[in-house]
Amino acid sequence: MIQLPVKFLLLDGPESSKGYTISEVLIVLIFWSILLISIVPLHHRTFQHIQSSHFISQLKDDVLLTQHLTMQDHIYYMLLFRPNTNEYILYDQKNKTTIFKRSFPDSWSMQLLTLESTLRFNENGVVTKPGTMKIHTPYSIFKIVFPFGASRLTIEEL
């Protein structure tokens, strides 16, 4: 018969406690819950900021494209802003074709202040009818000005 040392037969020694108590588990779960509750809104706000900066950058590029197409090809390219459907379209009126259509995110809105819904450039790259518009996002408002002269636009975050 094999005899085990006495220390292996003890059930209440330090070697027998291989788990965590319920209070230790609850403390860790509460800590992780608080951490997640505080990080998720920051992550969402960061995502919204990245989305808005990407979209504003895309809008700048689209206005630049419209200006360049007008100067190099013909003067019948235009950006059509549609506040009701929350989108804008690059349209070639001469060939009656839509180049592209871009939609604003669902929680955004567009407000044309003094800007008409059609933005055109002349053969020199100057905005034919300057104006101002606002874009409302969940966390910020952008004021976009299409000024007189050869400048394309200025964007200010309010």
PDB file of N, CA and C in Angstrom, residues 20-36:
ATOM      1  N   TYR A  20     -11.223  31.523  -7.517  1.00  0.00           N
ATOM      2  CA  TYR A  20     -11.418  32.847  -6.935  1.00  0.00           C
ATOM      3  C   TYR A  20     -12.718  32.851  -6.153  1.00  0.00           C
ATOM      4  N   THR A  21     -12.774  33.689  -5.171  1.00  0.00           N
ATOM      5  CA  THR A  21     -14.011  33.817  -4.410  1.00  0.00           C
ATOM      6  C   THR A  21     -14.983  34.672  -5.216  1.00  0.00           C
ATOM      7  N   ILE A  22     -16.233  34.612  -4.858  1.00  0.00           N
ATOM      8  CA  ILE A  22     -17.254  35.373  -5.576  1.00  0.00           C
ATOM      9  C   ILE A  22     -17.015  36.872  -5.450  1.00  0.00           C
ATOM     10  N   SER A  23     -16.523  37.317  -4.325  1.00  0.00           N
ATOM     11  CA  SER A  23     -16.259  38.751  -4.148  1.00  0.00           C
ATOM     12  C   SER A  23     -15.110  39.202  -5.058  1.00  0.00           C
ATOM     13  N   GLU A  24     -14.085  38.379  -5.233  1.00  0.00           N
ATOM     14  CA  GLU A  24     -12.990  38.738  -6.144  1.00  0.00           C
ATOM     15  C   GLU A  24     -13.482  38.823  -7.588  1.00  0.00           C
ATOM     16  N   VAL A  25     -14.321  37.881  -7.992  1.00  0.00           N
ATOM     17  CA  VAL A  25     -14.865  37.885  -9.350  1.00  0.00           C
ATOM     18  C   VAL A  25     -15.742  39.112  -9.564  1.00  0.00           C
ATOM     19  N   LEU A  26     -16.576  39.453  -8.593  1.00  0.00           N
ATOM     20  CA  LEU A  26     -17.445  40.618  -8.715  1.00  0.00           C
ATOM     21  C   LEU A  26     -16.642  41.912  -8.802  1.00  0.00           C
ATOM     22  N   ILE A  27     -15.586  42.031  -8.041  1.00  0.00           N
ATOM     23  CA  ILE A  27     -14.741  43.227  -8.081  1.00  0.00           C
ATOM     24  C   ILE A  27     -14.118  43.386  -9.468  1.00  0.00           C
ATOM     25  N   VAL A  28     -13.606  42.313 -10.023  1.00  0.00           N
ATOM     26  CA  VAL A  28     -13.002  42.376 -11.360  1.00  0.00           C
ATOM     27  C   VAL A  28     -14.057  42.708 -12.410  1.00  0.00           C
ATOM     28  N   LEU A  29     -15.246  42.101 -12.332  1.00  0.00           N
ATOM     29  CA  LEU A  29     -16.311  42.398 -13.287  1.00  0.00           C
ATOM     30  C   LEU A  29     -16.782  43.847 -13.196  1.00  0.00           C
ATOM     31  N   ILE A  30     -16.893  44.364 -11.995  1.00  0.00           N
ATOM     32  CA  ILE A  30     -17.284  45.770 -11.820  1.00  0.00           C
ATOM     33  C   ILE A  30     -16.224  46.688 -12.401  1.00  0.00           C
ATOM     34  N   PHE A  31     -14.958  46.370 -12.174  1.00  0.00           N
ATOM     35  CA  PHE A  31     -13.863  47.177 -12.720  1.00  0.00           C
ATOM     36  C   PHE A  31     -13.922  47.196 -14.248  1.00  0.00           C
ATOM     37  N   TRP A  32     -14.084  46.037 -14.885  1.00  0.00           N
ATOM     38  CA  TRP A  32     -14.149  45.970 -16.353  1.00  0.00           C
ATOM     39  C   TRP A  32     -15.396  46.668 -16.885  1.00  0.00           C
ATOM     40  N   SER A  33     -16.499  46.579 -16.182  1.00  0.00           N
ATOM     41  CA  SER A  33     -17.725  47.263 -16.609  1.00  0.00           C
ATOM     42  C   SER A  33     -17.536  48.775 -16.592  1.00  0.00           C
ATOM     43  N   ILE A  34     -16.942  49.291 -15.531  1.00  0.00           N
ATOM     44  CA  ILE A  34     -16.689  50.737 -15.449  1.00  0.00           C
ATOM     45  C   ILE A  34     -15.730  51.170 -16.549  1.00  0.00           C
ATOM     46  N   LEU A  35     -14.726  50.373 -16.792  1.00  0.00           N
ATOM     47  CA  LEU A  35     -13.761  50.693 -17.846  1.00  0.00           C
ATOM     48  C   LEU A  35     -14.439  50.727 -19.216  1.00  0.00           C
ATOM     49  N   LEU A  36     -15.267  49.743 -19.530  1.00  0.00           N
ATOM     50  CA  LEU A  36     -15.968  49.712 -20.815  1.00  0.00           C
ATOM     51  C   LEU A  36     -16.974  50.849 -20.954  1.00  0.00           C
TER      52      LEU A  36
END
